[in-house]
PDB file of C-alpha atoms in Angstrom:
ATOM      1  CA  MET A   1       0.000   0.000   0.000  1.00  0.00           C
ATOM      2  CA  PHE A   2       1.143   3.495  -0.828  1.00  0.00           C
ATOM      3  CA  ALA A   3       0.945   6.653   1.274  1.00  0.00           C
ATOM      4  CA  VAL A   4       0.172  10.304   0.589  1.00  0.00           C
ATOM      5  CA  GLY A   5       3.280  11.917  -0.876  1.00  0.00           C
ATOM      6  CA  ASP A   6       4.561   8.723  -2.549  1.00  0.00           C
ATOM      7  CA  TYR A   7       5.567   8.880  -6.196  1.00  0.00           C
ATOM      8  CA  ILE A   8       4.004   6.097  -8.227  1.00  0.00           C
ATOM      9  CA  ALA A   9       3.753   5.084 -11.876  1.00  0.00           C
ATOM     10  CA  HIS A  10       0.426   4.262 -13.511  1.00  0.00           C
ATOM     11  CA  PRO A  11       0.931   2.191 -16.679  1.00  0.00           C
ATOM     12  CA  MET A  12      -1.489   4.219 -18.804  1.00  0.00           C
ATOM     13  CA  HIS A  13      -1.091   7.706 -17.330  1.00  0.00           C
ATOM     14  CA  GLY A  14       2.549   7.957 -16.272  1.00  0.00           C
ATOM     15  CA  ALA A  15       4.148   9.007 -13.016  1.00  0.00           C
ATOM     16  CA  GLY A  16       2.760  11.274 -10.366  1.00  0.00           C
ATOM     17  CA  VAL A  17       2.417  11.890  -6.665  1.00  0.00           C
ATOM     18  CA  ILE A  18      -0.368  10.690  -4.383  1.00  0.00           C
ATOM     19  CA  ASP A  19      -2.129  13.837  -3.190  1.00  0.00           C
ATOM     20  CA  SER A  20      -4.691  12.224  -0.941  1.00  0.00           C
ATOM     21  CA  LEU A  21      -6.721   9.156  -0.087  1.00  0.00           C
ATOM     22  CA  ILE A  22     -10.482   9.440  -0.488  1.00  0.00           C
ATOM     23  CA  THR A  23     -13.491   7.197  -0.016  1.00  0.00           C
ATOM     24  CA  LYS A  24     -16.202   7.125  -2.670  1.00  0.00           C
ATOM     25  CA  LYS A  25     -19.472   5.276  -2.761  1.00  0.00           C
ATOM     26  CA  ILE A  26     -20.018   3.694  -6.164  1.00  0.00           C
ATOM     27  CA  ASN A  27     -22.885   1.288  -6.881  1.00  0.00           C
ATOM     28  CA  GLY A  28     -23.648   1.122  -3.181  1.00  0.00           C
ATOM     29  CA  ALA A  29     -20.138   0.042  -2.182  1.00  0.00           C
ATOM     30  CA  GLU A  30     -17.623   2.289  -0.479  1.00  0.00           C
ATOM     31  CA  ARG A  31     -14.099   2.072  -1.834  1.00  0.00           C
ATOM     32  CA  GLU A  32     -10.855   3.878  -1.153  1.00  0.00           C
ATOM     33  CA  TYR A  33      -9.015   5.667  -3.929  1.00  0.00           C
ATOM     34  CA  TYR A  34      -5.649   7.301  -4.245  1.00  0.00           C
ATOM     35  CA  VAL A  35      -5.827  10.734  -5.829  1.00  0.00           C
ATOM     36  CA  LEU A  36      -2.838  10.666  -8.185  1.00  0.00           C
ATOM     37  CA  ARG A  37      -1.669  14.086  -9.408  1.00  0.00           C
ATOM     38  CA  LEU A  38       0.147  13.926 -12.731  1.00  0.00           C
ATOM     39  CA  PRO A  39       2.413  16.977 -12.914  1.00  0.00           C
ATOM     40  CA  SER A  40       3.087  16.602 -16.634  1.00  0.00           C
ATOM     41  CA  GLU A  41      -0.556  17.004 -17.623  1.00  0.00           C
ATOM     42  CA  GLY A  42      -1.894  18.814 -14.569  1.00  0.00           C
ATOM     43  CA  MET A  43      -4.564  16.171 -14.198  1.00  0.00           C
ATOM     44  CA  ARG A  44      -5.764  13.995 -11.339  1.00  0.00           C
ATOM     45  CA  VAL A  45      -6.535  10.288 -11.601  1.00  0.00           C
ATOM     46  CA  LEU A  46      -8.464   8.213  -9.080  1.00  0.00           C
ATOM     47  CA  VAL A  47      -6.758   4.864  -8.562  1.00  0.00           C
ATOM     48  CA  PRO A  48      -8.602   2.194  -6.559  1.00  0.00           C
ATOM     49  CA  VAL A  49      -6.509   1.143  -3.566  1.00  0.00           C
ATOM     50  CA  LEU A  50      -7.579  -2.509  -3.828  1.00  0.00           C
ATOM     51  CA  GLY A  51      -6.965  -2.718  -7.572  1.00  0.00           C
ATOM     52  CA  CYS A  52      -3.530  -1.090  -7.709  1.00  0.00           C
ATOM     53  CA  GLU A  53      -1.545  -4.257  -8.300  1.00  0.00           C
ATOM     54  CA  ASP A  54      -4.029  -5.551 -10.875  1.00  0.00           C
ATOM     55  CA  ILE A  55      -3.795  -2.299 -12.815  1.00  0.00           C
ATOM     56  CA  GLY A  56       0.009  -2.356 -12.676  1.00  0.00           C
ATOM     57  CA  VAL A  57       0.585   0.656 -10.434  1.00  0.00           C
ATOM     58  CA  ARG A  58       4.073   0.540  -8.935  1.00  0.00           C
ATOM     59  CA  PRO A  59       6.668   2.747  -7.260  1.00  0.00           C
ATOM     60  CA  ILE A  60       8.656   4.837  -9.739  1.00  0.00           C
ATOM     61  CA  ILE A  61      11.935   3.455 -10.978  1.00  0.00           C
ATOM     62  CA  GLU A  62      15.102   4.195  -8.980  1.00  0.00           C
ATOM     63  CA  SER A  63      17.409   6.840 -10.446  1.00  0.00           C
ATOM     64  CA  SER A  64      19.980   4.161 -11.376  1.00  0.00           C
ATOM     65  CA  GLY A  65      17.298   2.329 -13.354  1.00  0.00           C
ATOM     66  CA  ALA A  66      16.188   5.555 -15.016  1.00  0.00           C
ATOM     67  CA  LYS A  67      19.764   6.297 -16.045  1.00  0.00           C
ATOM     68  CA  ALA A  68      20.037   2.783 -17.454  1.00  0.00           C
ATOM     69  CA  VAL A  69      16.888   3.321 -19.542  1.00  0.00           C
ATOM     70  CA  LEU A  70      18.381   6.495 -21.027  1.00  0.00           C
ATOM     71  CA  ASP A  71      21.844   4.963 -21.489  1.00  0.00           C
ATOM     72  CA  THR A  72      20.447   1.963 -23.368  1.00  0.00           C
ATOM     73  CA  PHE A  73      17.792   3.851 -25.373  1.00  0.00           C
ATOM     74  CA  SER A  74      19.951   4.069 -28.492  1.00  0.00           C
ATOM     75  CA  ASP A  75      20.732   0.337 -28.257  1.00  0.00           C
ATOM     76  CA  ILE A  76      17.098  -0.827 -28.120  1.00  0.00           C
ATOM     77  CA  GLU A  77      16.382  -3.147 -31.020  1.00  0.00           C
ATOM     78  CA  VAL A  78      13.233  -2.302 -32.939  1.00  0.00           C
ATOM     79  CA  SER A  79      11.545  -4.625 -35.358  1.00  0.00           C
ATOM     80  CA  LEU A  80       8.145  -3.266 -36.152  1.00  0.00           C
ATOM     81  CA  THR A  81       5.638  -5.479 -37.864  1.00  0.00           C
ATOM     82  CA  GLN A  82       4.544  -4.130 -41.233  1.00  0.00           C
ATOM     83  CA  ASN A  83       0.882  -4.773 -40.456  1.00  0.00           C
ATOM     84  CA  TRP A  84      -0.206  -1.590 -38.631  1.00  0.00           C
ATOM     85  CA  ASN A  85      -3.024  -3.329 -36.747  1.00  0.00           C
ATOM     86  CA  LYS A  86      -0.735  -6.008 -35.327  1.00  0.00           C
ATOM     87  CA  ARG A  87       1.971  -3.418 -34.587  1.00  0.00           C
ATOM     88  CA  TYR A  88      -0.561  -1.232 -32.747  1.00  0.00           C
ATOM     89  CA  ARG A  89      -1.743  -4.189 -30.604  1.00  0.00           C
ATOM     90  CA  GLU A  90       1.845  -5.235 -29.801  1.00  0.00           C
ATOM     91  CA  ASN A  91       2.706  -1.689 -28.754  1.00  0.00           C
ATOM     92  CA  MET A  92      -0.401  -1.410 -26.555  1.00  0.00           C
ATOM     93  CA  VAL A  93       0.569  -4.613 -24.742  1.00  0.00           C
ATOM     94  CA  LYS A  94       4.031  -3.170 -24.100  1.00  0.00           C
ATOM     95  CA  ILE A  95       2.630   0.120 -22.791  1.00  0.00           C
ATOM     96  CA  LYS A  96       0.058  -1.586 -20.556  1.00  0.00           C
ATOM     97  CA  SER A  97       2.790  -3.799 -19.073  1.00  0.00           C
ATOM     98  CA  GLY A  98       4.006  -0.797 -17.083  1.00  0.00           C
ATOM     99  CA  ASP A  99       7.620  -1.833 -17.726  1.00  0.00           C
ATOM    100  CA  LEU A 100       9.583   1.329 -18.492  1.00  0.00           C
ATOM    101  CA  TYR A 101      11.964  -0.542 -20.822  1.00  0.00           C
ATOM    102  CA  GLU A 102       8.977  -1.791 -22.839  1.00  0.00           C
ATOM    103  CA  VAL A 103       7.551   1.726 -23.030  1.00  0.00           C
ATOM    104  CA  ALA A 104      10.976   2.984 -24.160  1.00  0.00           C
ATOM    105  CA  SER A 105      11.009   0.366 -26.925  1.00  0.00           C
ATOM    106  CA  VAL A 106       7.585   1.573 -28.122  1.00  0.00           C
ATOM    107  CA  VAL A 107       8.823   5.177 -28.115  1.00  0.00           C
ATOM    108  CA  LYS A 108      11.971   4.301 -30.043  1.00  0.00           C
ATOM    109  CA  GLY A 109      10.137   2.080 -32.505  1.00  0.00           C
ATOM    110  CA  LEU A 110       7.540   4.723 -33.293  1.00  0.00           C
ATOM    111  CA  MET A 111      10.172   7.459 -33.508  1.00  0.00           C
ATOM    112  CA  CYS A 112      12.107   5.325 -36.027  1.00  0.00           C
ATOM    113  CA  ARG A 113       8.985   4.598 -38.027  1.00  0.00           C
ATOM    114  CA  ASP A 114       8.056   8.288 -38.014  1.00  0.00           C
ATOM    115  CA  LYS A 115      11.487   9.165 -39.446  1.00  0.00           C
ATOM    116  CA  GLU A 116      11.284   6.484 -42.127  1.00  0.00           C
ATOM    117  CA  ARG A 117       7.676   6.538 -43.269  1.00  0.00           C
ATOM    118  CA  GLY A 118       5.635   8.786 -41.040  1.00  0.00           C
ATOM    119  CA  LEU A 119       2.922   7.690 -38.649  1.00  0.00           C
ATOM    120  CA  SER A 120      -0.810   7.311 -38.919  1.00  0.00           C
ATOM    121  CA  SER A 121      -2.856   9.540 -36.634  1.00  0.00           C
ATOM    122  CA  GLY A 122      -3.431   6.597 -34.257  1.00  0.00           C
ATOM    123  CA  GLU A 123       0.271   5.821 -34.012  1.00  0.00           C
ATOM    124  CA  ARG A 124       1.125   9.504 -33.621  1.00  0.00           C
ATOM    125  CA  LYS A 125      -1.266   9.656 -30.671  1.00  0.00           C
ATOM    126  CA  MET A 126       0.291   6.468 -29.268  1.00  0.00           C
ATOM    127  CA  LEU A 127       3.780   7.967 -29.600  1.00  0.00           C
ATOM    128  CA  ARG A 128       2.708  11.111 -27.715  1.00  0.00           C
ATOM    129  CA  SER A 129       1.138   8.997 -24.984  1.00  0.00           C
ATOM    130  CA  ALA A 130       4.078   6.585 -24.661  1.00  0.00           C
ATOM    131  CA  LYS A 131       6.544   9.504 -24.611  1.00  0.00           C
ATOM    132  CA  GLN A 132       4.542  11.216 -21.887  1.00  0.00           C
ATOM    133  CA  ILE A 133       4.516   8.024 -19.804  1.00  0.00           C
ATOM    134  CA  LEU A 134       8.267   7.538 -20.257  1.00  0.00           C
ATOM    135  CA  ILE A 135       9.246  11.166 -19.722  1.00  0.00           C
ATOM    136  CA  SER A 136       6.986  11.701 -16.692  1.00  0.00           C
ATOM    137  CA  GLU A 137       8.694   8.901 -14.790  1.00  0.00           C
ATOM    138  CA  LEU A 138      12.227   9.820 -15.843  1.00  0.00           C
ATOM    139  CA  VAL A 139      11.665  13.464 -14.849  1.00  0.00           C
ATOM    140  CA  ILE A 140      10.627  12.487 -11.328  1.00  0.00           C
ATOM    141  CA  SER A 141      13.242   9.770 -10.921  1.00  0.00           C
ATOM    142  CA  LEU A 142      16.163  11.866 -12.162  1.00  0.00           C
ATOM    143  CA  ASP A 143      14.887  15.260 -10.970  1.00  0.00           C
ATOM    144  CA  VAL A 144      15.444  16.925 -14.358  1.00  0.00           C
ATOM    145  CA  SER A 145      13.183  18.802 -16.760  1.00  0.00           C
ATOM    146  CA  SER A 146      11.103  17.158 -19.441  1.00  0.00           C
ATOM    147  CA  ALA A 147      12.976  19.253 -22.036  1.00  0.00           C
ATOM    148  CA  GLN A 148      16.259  17.649 -20.911  1.00  0.00           C
ATOM    149  CA  ILE A 149      14.799  14.150 -21.262  1.00  0.00           C
ATOM    150  CA  GLU A 150      13.354  15.036 -24.697  1.00  0.00           C
ATOM    151  CA  SER A 151      16.734  16.255 -25.909  1.00  0.00           C
ATOM    152  CA  ILE A 152      18.453  13.083 -24.645  1.00  0.00           C
ATOM    153  CA  LEU A 153      15.910  10.923 -26.500  1.00  0.00           C
ATOM    154  CA  ASP A 154      16.248  13.008 -29.667  1.00  0.00           C
ATOM    155  CA  ALA A 155      20.057  12.846 -29.485  1.00  0.00           C
ATOM    156  CA  ALA A 156      19.892   9.062 -29.139  1.00  0.00           C
ATOM    157  CA  MET A 157      17.867   8.924 -32.370  1.00  0.00           C
ATOM    158  CA  ALA A 158      20.333  11.053 -34.345  1.00  0.00           C
TER     159      ALA A 158
END
């Protein structure tokens, strides 16, 4: 269980801080929720306390792990399926896994594809989302700006 003030990573929304713990009555049942504030988007997400593990919510990565993600970003192998539908599904599975290395591989793969052939609107949206998830956690873990992380990722692609 997490506490108010803890930094956590939500697989589909990125990293943020727990602002508070609230109780809500939904369908006649009272449940506790973490109020997760996502600094990158200025939004709040209610995360059910009992469903955290099932959703894939976890503590943010240690700074050494975050550095390793950035250091190995340029070495990530990408082999994107030509079929866009299959590629989209594979990427969604990686993002939903909550594994930062998997999210980094989606970001790199889509960035490569964008350079080579361009992206469909769906994949462009996926790239923005995956980048936000990746960057939000790295910013908190390494205590740097999102612009610094963006420039590191862009430099790794050059």
